[in-house]
Coordinates of C-alpha atoms and ligand atoms in Angstrom, one line a residue:
M1 CA -22.9 -9.9 -13.1
S2 CA -25.8 -9.5 -14.3
R3 CA -29.5 -8.4 -11.9
P4 CA -32.8 -9.6 -12.4
V5 CA -33.9 -6.4 -14.7
I6 CA -38.0 -5.1 -13.2
G7 CA -40.3 -3.8 -14.0
Y8 CA -41.7 -0.3 -14.0
E9 CA -44.3 -1.5 -10.9
Q10 CA -42.2 -2.9 -9.3
L11 CA -39.6 0.4 -9.4
A12 CA -42.0 2.4 -8.6
A13 CA -43.3 0.3 -5.7
A14 CA -40.2 0.1 -3.9
V15 CA -39.3 4.3 -4.5
R16 CA -42.9 5.3 -3.2
Q17 CA -41.8 3.8 0.2
F18 CA -39.2 6.7 0.1
A19 CA -40.2 9.4 2.4
I20 CA -41.1 11.4 -0.8
D21 CA -44.1 13.9 -1.3
G22 CA -45.7 14.7 -4.5
E23 CA -46.7 12.8 -7.6
L24 CA -44.3 9.8 -7.8
V25 CA -44.0 11.5 -12.6
D26 CA -41.4 9.2 -14.2
I27 CA -38.4 6.5 -13.2
Q28 CA -35.5 6.4 -15.5
P29 CA -32.3 3.9 -15.1
L30 CA -29.1 6.0 -15.2
Q31 CA -25.8 4.0 -16.0
R32 CA -23.3 3.8 -13.3
G33 CA -21.5 2.3 -11.6
H34 CA -19.5 -1.8 -12.5
I35 CA -22.0 -3.4 -8.8
H36 CA -25.1 -1.8 -8.1
D37 CA -29.1 -0.9 -9.9
T38 CA -29.8 2.6 -10.2
F39 CA -32.5 5.0 -11.1
V40 CA -33.7 8.5 -10.9
S41 CA -37.4 9.4 -10.4
T42 CA -39.1 12.9 -10.4
W43 CA -41.8 13.9 -8.3
S44 CA -43.9 16.9 -8.3
T45 CA -45.8 19.4 -6.2
G46 CA -47.9 21.6 -7.6
S47 CA -44.7 23.6 -9.4
E48 CA -42.1 22.4 -7.8
Q49 CA -40.5 18.9 -9.2
R50 CA -38.2 17.1 -6.9
R51 CA -35.8 14.3 -8.2
Y52 CA -34.1 11.3 -6.1
L53 CA -31.6 8.6 -6.7
H54 CA -32.6 5.7 -6.1
Q55 CA -30.5 2.1 -5.8
R56 CA -30.4 -1.2 -5.2
M57 CA -28.0 -2.9 -4.5
N58 CA -26.5 -5.7 -4.9
D59 CA -26.6 -7.7 -2.1
K60 CA -24.1 -11.0 -3.7
V61 CA -21.9 -7.9 -3.4
F62 CA -22.5 -6.8 -0.4
Q63 CA -23.4 -9.5 1.6
D64 CA -23.7 -7.5 4.9
I65 CA -26.6 -4.2 3.7
P66 CA -27.0 -3.4 7.7
A67 CA -23.1 -2.9 8.2
V68 CA -22.3 -0.5 4.6
M69 CA -25.7 1.7 6.5
H70 CA -24.7 1.6 9.7
N71 CA -21.0 3.0 7.8
I72 CA -22.4 5.2 6.2
E73 CA -25.2 6.9 7.7
T74 CA -22.8 6.2 10.4
V75 CA -20.1 8.7 8.3
S76 CA -22.6 11.4 7.0
R77 CA -23.5 11.9 11.0
H78 CA -20.4 13.2 10.9
L79 CA -20.4 15.4 8.7
W80 CA -24.1 17.1 8.8
R81 CA -23.0 17.3 12.9
K82 CA -20.1 19.3 11.3
M83 CA -21.7 21.4 9.0
D84 CA -23.9 22.7 11.8
G85 CA -27.2 23.7 10.5
K86 CA -25.8 24.9 7.2
R87 CA -26.3 23.3 3.7
T88 CA -22.4 23.4 2.7
L89 CA -19.3 22.8 4.3
D90 CA -16.1 24.6 3.0
G91 CA -18.0 24.6 0.3
F92 CA -18.4 21.2 0.1
Q93 CA -22.2 19.9 -0.3
V94 CA -22.5 16.0 1.5
L95 CA -25.0 12.9 0.3
D96 CA -28.5 13.3 2.1
L97 CA -29.7 10.2 2.7
V98 CA -34.6 9.7 2.2
S99 CA -35.8 7.7 4.9
T100 CA -38.1 5.0 4.2
R101 CA -41.8 6.5 5.2
E102 CA -41.1 3.9 8.5
D103 CA -38.6 5.4 9.5
R104 CA -35.5 3.4 8.4
G105 CA -32.2 4.0 6.0
Y106 CA -32.9 1.9 3.7
L107 CA -35.6 -0.4 1.9
V108 CA -36.4 -3.8 2.5
S109 CA -38.5 -5.5 -0.1
D110 CA -39.6 -7.9 -3.2
S111 CA -37.2 -6.4 -5.1
G112 CA -34.1 -6.3 -3.1
Q113 CA -32.5 -3.6 -0.9
W114 CA -33.4 -0.1 -2.0
R115 CA -31.7 3.2 -0.7
T116 CA -32.6 6.9 -1.8
Y117 CA -30.3 9.8 -2.0
S118 CA -32.0 13.6 -2.4
F119 CA -31.5 14.6 -5.9
I120 CA -27.6 17.3 -6.1
E121 CA -28.7 19.4 -9.0
N122 CA -26.5 21.8 -11.2
T123 CA -24.0 18.8 -10.6
S124 CA -22.7 17.2 -13.2
S125 CA -20.3 13.4 -13.3
R126 CA -17.5 13.2 -15.6
D127 CA -15.4 10.5 -16.6
Q128 CA -12.8 12.1 -17.7
C129 CA -11.2 16.1 -17.5
S130 CA -11.8 17.8 -20.6
R131 CA -9.6 20.1 -18.3
P132 CA -6.9 19.9 -15.9
E133 CA -8.5 22.2 -12.8
Q134 CA -10.6 19.1 -12.9
A135 CA -8.0 16.4 -11.5
F136 CA -7.1 19.0 -9.2
E137 CA -10.6 19.8 -7.7
A138 CA -10.8 16.0 -8.0
A139 CA -8.6 15.1 -5.7
R140 CA -8.5 18.3 -3.8
A141 CA -12.6 16.9 -2.9
F142 CA -10.8 13.4 -1.6
G143 CA -8.8 15.4 0.2
W144 CA -11.1 17.3 3.1
F145 CA -13.0 13.6 2.7
T146 CA -10.5 11.9 3.6
S147 CA -9.7 14.8 5.7
Q148 CA -13.1 15.5 7.5
L149 CA -12.7 11.9 8.3
A150 CA -9.5 11.9 10.6
D151 CA -11.2 12.3 13.4
L152 CA -14.2 10.3 13.5
D153 CA -12.6 6.5 15.4
A154 CA -12.1 3.6 12.4
G155 CA -13.5 2.1 15.1
H156 CA -16.7 3.2 14.8
L157 CA -17.4 1.3 10.7
R158 CA -17.6 -1.5 10.0
E159 CA -15.4 -4.2 7.6
T160 CA -18.4 -4.2 4.7
L161 CA -16.0 -5.9 2.9
P162 CA -13.1 -7.8 4.1
K163 CA -9.7 -7.1 3.4
F164 CA -11.4 -5.0 0.6
F165 CA -8.1 -2.8 0.4
S166 CA -5.6 -5.7 0.4
T167 CA -3.3 -6.3 -2.5
P168 CA -2.1 -9.7 -0.8
H169 CA -5.4 -10.9 -0.8
R170 CA -6.2 -9.8 -4.1
L171 CA -3.2 -11.8 -5.0
Q172 CA -4.7 -14.4 -3.4
Q173 CA -8.1 -14.2 -5.1
F174 CA -6.3 -14.2 -8.2
E175 CA -4.4 -17.8 -7.4
D176 CA -7.9 -18.8 -6.4
A177 CA -9.1 -17.8 -10.1
L178 CA -5.8 -19.9 -11.8
A179 CA -5.4 -22.0 -9.8
E180 CA -9.5 -24.1 -10.7
D181 CA -10.0 -21.4 -13.6
P182 CA -13.6 -23.3 -14.6
R183 CA -13.8 -21.8 -17.6
N184 CA -10.4 -22.6 -18.6
R185 CA -9.8 -18.7 -19.9
A186 CA -6.4 -19.3 -18.1
K187 CA -4.9 -20.6 -22.0
G188 CA -6.1 -17.3 -23.7
C189 CA -4.8 -14.6 -21.2
I190 CA -0.9 -16.0 -19.8
G191 CA 0.5 -13.2 -20.6
E192 CA -1.7 -10.5 -18.3
I193 CA -1.3 -14.1 -15.9
R194 CA 2.4 -13.7 -16.1
F195 CA 2.5 -9.7 -16.1
A196 CA 0.6 -10.1 -12.4
Q197 CA 3.0 -13.0 -10.8
T198 CA 5.9 -10.8 -11.8
R199 CA 5.2 -8.0 -9.9
R200 CA 3.4 -9.8 -6.9
D201 CA 6.5 -8.5 -4.8
M202 CA 5.6 -5.0 -4.9
A203 CA 1.2 -6.7 -3.1
F204 CA 2.8 -6.9 0.3
V205 CA 4.5 -3.4 0.6
I206 CA 1.6 -1.5 1.6
D207 CA 0.4 -4.1 5.1
R208 CA 4.1 -4.3 5.8
M209 CA 4.3 -0.6 6.4
I210 CA 1.6 -1.1 8.4
T211 CA 2.4 -3.5 10.3
S212 CA 5.3 -2.3 12.0
G213 CA 3.4 1.4 12.1
E214 CA 5.2 3.4 9.8
I215 CA 2.2 4.7 7.9
P216 CA -1.2 4.9 10.0
V217 CA -4.8 3.5 9.1
R218 CA -7.1 5.5 8.3
T219 CA -11.0 5.8 7.2
V220 CA -10.7 6.4 3.3
H221 CA -13.2 6.0 0.8
G222 CA -11.9 3.9 -1.6
D223 CA -13.1 4.4 -4.5
T224 CA -11.7 7.6 -5.5
K225 CA -13.2 7.4 -9.4
L226 CA -13.5 10.8 -11.3
N227 CA -17.0 9.8 -11.6
N228 CA -18.2 10.1 -8.2
V229 CA -17.2 13.3 -7.9
L230 CA -20.5 15.8 -8.2
F231 CA -19.5 19.4 -10.1
C232 CA -20.8 22.1 -9.7
N233 CA -22.3 23.5 -13.1
D234 CA -22.6 26.7 -12.6
T235 CA -17.9 26.6 -10.6
G236 CA -17.4 24.2 -12.2
R237 CA -15.5 23.2 -8.6
A238 CA -16.4 19.9 -6.4
L239 CA -19.0 20.0 -5.2
C240 CA -19.7 16.5 -3.6
I241 CA -18.2 13.0 -2.5
V242 CA -20.5 10.5 -4.0
D243 CA -21.2 6.4 -3.6
L244 CA -20.3 5.9 -0.3
D245 CA -20.2 2.3 -0.2
T246 CA -16.5 1.7 0.5
C247 CA -16.3 4.1 3.7
M248 CA -14.2 1.3 5.8
P249 CA -10.4 1.3 7.9
G250 CA -7.8 1.3 5.2
Y251 CA -4.2 3.9 3.5
S252 CA -5.2 6.9 2.4
L253 CA -2.8 6.7 -0.3
Y254 CA -5.4 3.5 -2.2
D255 CA -8.0 7.4 -2.4
F256 CA -4.4 8.7 -4.4
G257 CA -3.4 5.5 -6.4
D258 CA -7.0 4.8 -7.4
L259 CA -6.6 8.9 -8.2
V260 CA -4.2 9.0 -10.6
R261 CA -5.6 5.0 -11.4
F262 CA -8.8 6.4 -13.0
T263 CA -8.8 10.5 -13.7
A264 CA -4.8 10.3 -15.2
A265 CA -6.0 7.8 -17.3
T266 CA -5.1 8.1 -20.6
S267 CA -7.7 6.1 -22.3
A268 CA -11.4 4.5 -20.6
E269 CA -11.0 1.5 -17.5
D270 CA -12.0 -0.8 -20.4
E271 CA -10.2 0.3 -23.7
Q272 CA -9.1 -2.4 -26.6
D273 CA -6.8 -0.8 -28.4
Q274 CA -3.8 -1.4 -25.8
S275 CA -1.8 2.0 -27.7
K276 CA -4.4 5.0 -26.1
V277 CA -3.5 3.0 -22.4
G278 CA -0.8 5.1 -20.1
T279 CA -0.8 8.4 -17.3
D280 CA -1.2 11.2 -18.1
L281 CA 1.9 13.4 -16.0
T282 CA -0.4 17.1 -16.2
L283 CA -3.7 15.3 -15.0
Y284 CA -1.4 13.4 -12.6
R285 CA 0.4 16.5 -11.3
Q286 CA -3.2 18.9 -10.1
L287 CA -3.7 14.7 -8.9
V288 CA -0.6 15.5 -6.3
N289 CA -0.9 19.2 -5.6
G290 CA -5.5 18.7 -5.5
Y291 CA -4.8 15.9 -2.9
L292 CA -2.1 17.7 -0.8
E293 CA -4.3 20.8 -0.1
G294 CA -7.7 18.8 0.4
T295 CA -5.8 16.7 3.0
R296 CA -4.4 20.0 4.8
G297 CA -0.7 19.0 5.7
A298 CA -2.7 15.7 7.6
L299 CA -0.5 13.4 5.8
S300 CA 3.5 12.4 6.6
D301 CA 6.5 12.8 5.0
A302 CA 6.4 8.9 5.0
E303 CA 3.1 9.2 2.8
I304 CA 3.7 11.3 0.6
D305 CA 6.8 10.0 -0.5
L306 CA 4.5 7.1 -1.2
M307 CA 2.2 8.3 -3.7
P308 CA 4.3 7.1 -6.6
F309 CA 4.3 4.1 -5.8
A310 CA 0.5 3.9 -4.3
A311 CA -0.4 4.1 -8.6
R312 CA 1.3 1.6 -9.1
L313 CA 0.2 -0.4 -7.1
V314 CA -3.9 0.4 -6.4
T315 CA -4.0 0.6 -10.1
Y316 CA -2.3 -3.7 -10.4
T317 CA -4.6 -4.5 -7.6
I318 CA -7.8 -3.3 -10.0
G319 CA -6.1 -4.8 -12.8
L320 CA -5.1 -8.4 -10.8
R321 CA -9.8 -8.1 -9.5
F322 CA -10.6 -7.9 -12.9
L323 CA -9.2 -10.8 -14.2
A324 CA -9.4 -12.5 -11.5
D325 CA -13.3 -12.3 -12.1
H326 CA -12.6 -13.2 -15.9
L327 CA -10.9 -16.1 -15.2
A328 CA -14.1 -16.9 -12.8
G329 CA -16.2 -16.2 -14.8
D330 CA -17.0 -12.8 -14.0
V331 CA -19.1 -13.3 -11.0
Y332 CA -18.6 -9.8 -9.4
F333 CA -17.4 -7.4 -11.6
K334 CA -20.3 -6.6 -14.5
V335 CA -20.0 -7.0 -18.3
H336 CA -21.6 -5.7 -21.2
R337 CA -19.5 -7.5 -23.7
P338 CA -17.0 -11.2 -22.9
G339 CA -13.9 -10.5 -22.3
H340 CA -14.8 -7.1 -20.6
N341 CA -12.9 -7.5 -17.3
L342 CA -10.0 -9.2 -19.0
D343 CA -10.3 -5.6 -21.6
R344 CA -10.3 -4.1 -18.5
A345 CA -7.6 -5.7 -16.3
R346 CA -5.1 -5.2 -19.6
V347 CA -5.3 -1.2 -19.9
Q348 CA -4.6 -2.5 -15.7
F349 CA -1.1 -3.4 -16.5
R350 CA 0.1 -1.4 -19.4
M351 CA -0.6 0.7 -17.2
V352 CA 1.5 0.0 -14.1
E353 CA 3.6 -0.3 -17.3
K354 CA 4.0 3.0 -18.4
M355 CA 3.7 4.3 -14.3
E356 CA 7.1 2.0 -14.0
Q357 CA 8.4 4.2 -17.5
Q358 CA 7.4 7.4 -15.9
A359 CA 8.6 6.6 -11.8
D360 CA 11.4 9.6 -12.1
E361 CA 9.0 11.7 -13.4
M362 CA 6.1 11.0 -10.8
V363 CA 8.8 11.8 -7.5
V364 CA 6.8 14.0 -5.6
T365 CA 8.8 16.8 -4.5
A366 CA 6.7 19.5 -2.7
R367 CA 5.4 19.4 0.9
Ligands
LIG1 C1 -15.9 -1.1 -8.6 O1 -18.7 0.0 -9.5 P1 -18.4 0.8 -9.1 O2 -18.6 1.7 -9.9 O3 -19.0 1.9 -8.1 C2 -15.5 -1.4 -7.1 C3 -13.8 -0.8 -7.0 C4 -13.1 -0.9 -7.8 C5 -14.1 -0.2 -9.9 C6 -13.3 -0.5 -10.5 C7 -17.5 -2.7 -4.1 O4 -16.4 0.6 -8.2 O5 -13.7 -1.4 -6.2 O6 -12.5 -0.3 -7.4 O7 -15.4 -1.2 -9.6 N1 -16.7 -1.0 -6.2 C8 -16.7 -2.8 -5.7 O8 -13.8 0.2 -11.5 O9 -16.1 -3.6 -5.6
LIG2 MG1 -18.0 2.4 -6.6

């Protein structure tokens, strides 16, 4: 989904509305995510320079921005309260939302709806692991995040994107897009459509277990890509979880499954060379161990047993979303080349296939 480009003056006008001291020195775009437009600004107060991260939120995707910001503020407040004035909690930092000069949590302006965070310095994010311990660290961080939110009443959070985590819902969206086929693209992806259809039974497993009470509803992060973890440049450890857009009631294994989908992948999410696609089992084991460590005994035996299944299910689910968006004409995810969403869908489905073959090696025995 492409959005209007924005000129420097408009950008500067928006960021100046936030309660930031000093003089604006520079604003640079930051390429991250498929949804929002992100920028980093630098401000000078005499000898010191500070940076801030600004996002123009995508209000086509998130049609209820007040609800999104309510969730982010609720989750952040919950974590800040636990920090009790300290800079870190169990070694993790928490995102610091900067208010507008009118003391609002976000800005509504002619150029869009904006939010701002203090930039967390001396950290980096990555799309791939350069060392297996990074997978452990990322999973530990997301597990920790879930365990810290376990005592937050999920009823306080709004469902900003209805049925976001529901695979049956994603299957329905895919089937609707296929039935309509507005761009006449179905004929170009028969193999992927077949793949999606032959695995449809898998879609209903988790929903059934939630309904029967076999697994609980928990507040989840909802977008546990490796690049949503900031690593400390000095220690190499995970320092901060970012992108709280999809913090909503869900099932915790969604987070674990999405971690595997992205972090244990042997290729990029949009790799065009199918021979590179797969799941790295060393990284997978690190993710399992890190997630168990981070959740600190909070997961039930049933949830732990489902970890390999969740990896396949979430990968399949995101594949359905990419394929549905390709069929619908690229209306949701940003695309940077023709067929981009189809490439992404292909990678997800190939990973599912590989994980089906690796099922025995993915069983979790540790508790
Ligand atoms: C989107 O924009 P980004 O990268 O934070 C999407 C996630 C998908 C992900 C796939 C709100 O996240 O659900 O898993 O792309 N976010 C939304 O890469 O739909
Ligand atoms: Mg996101």
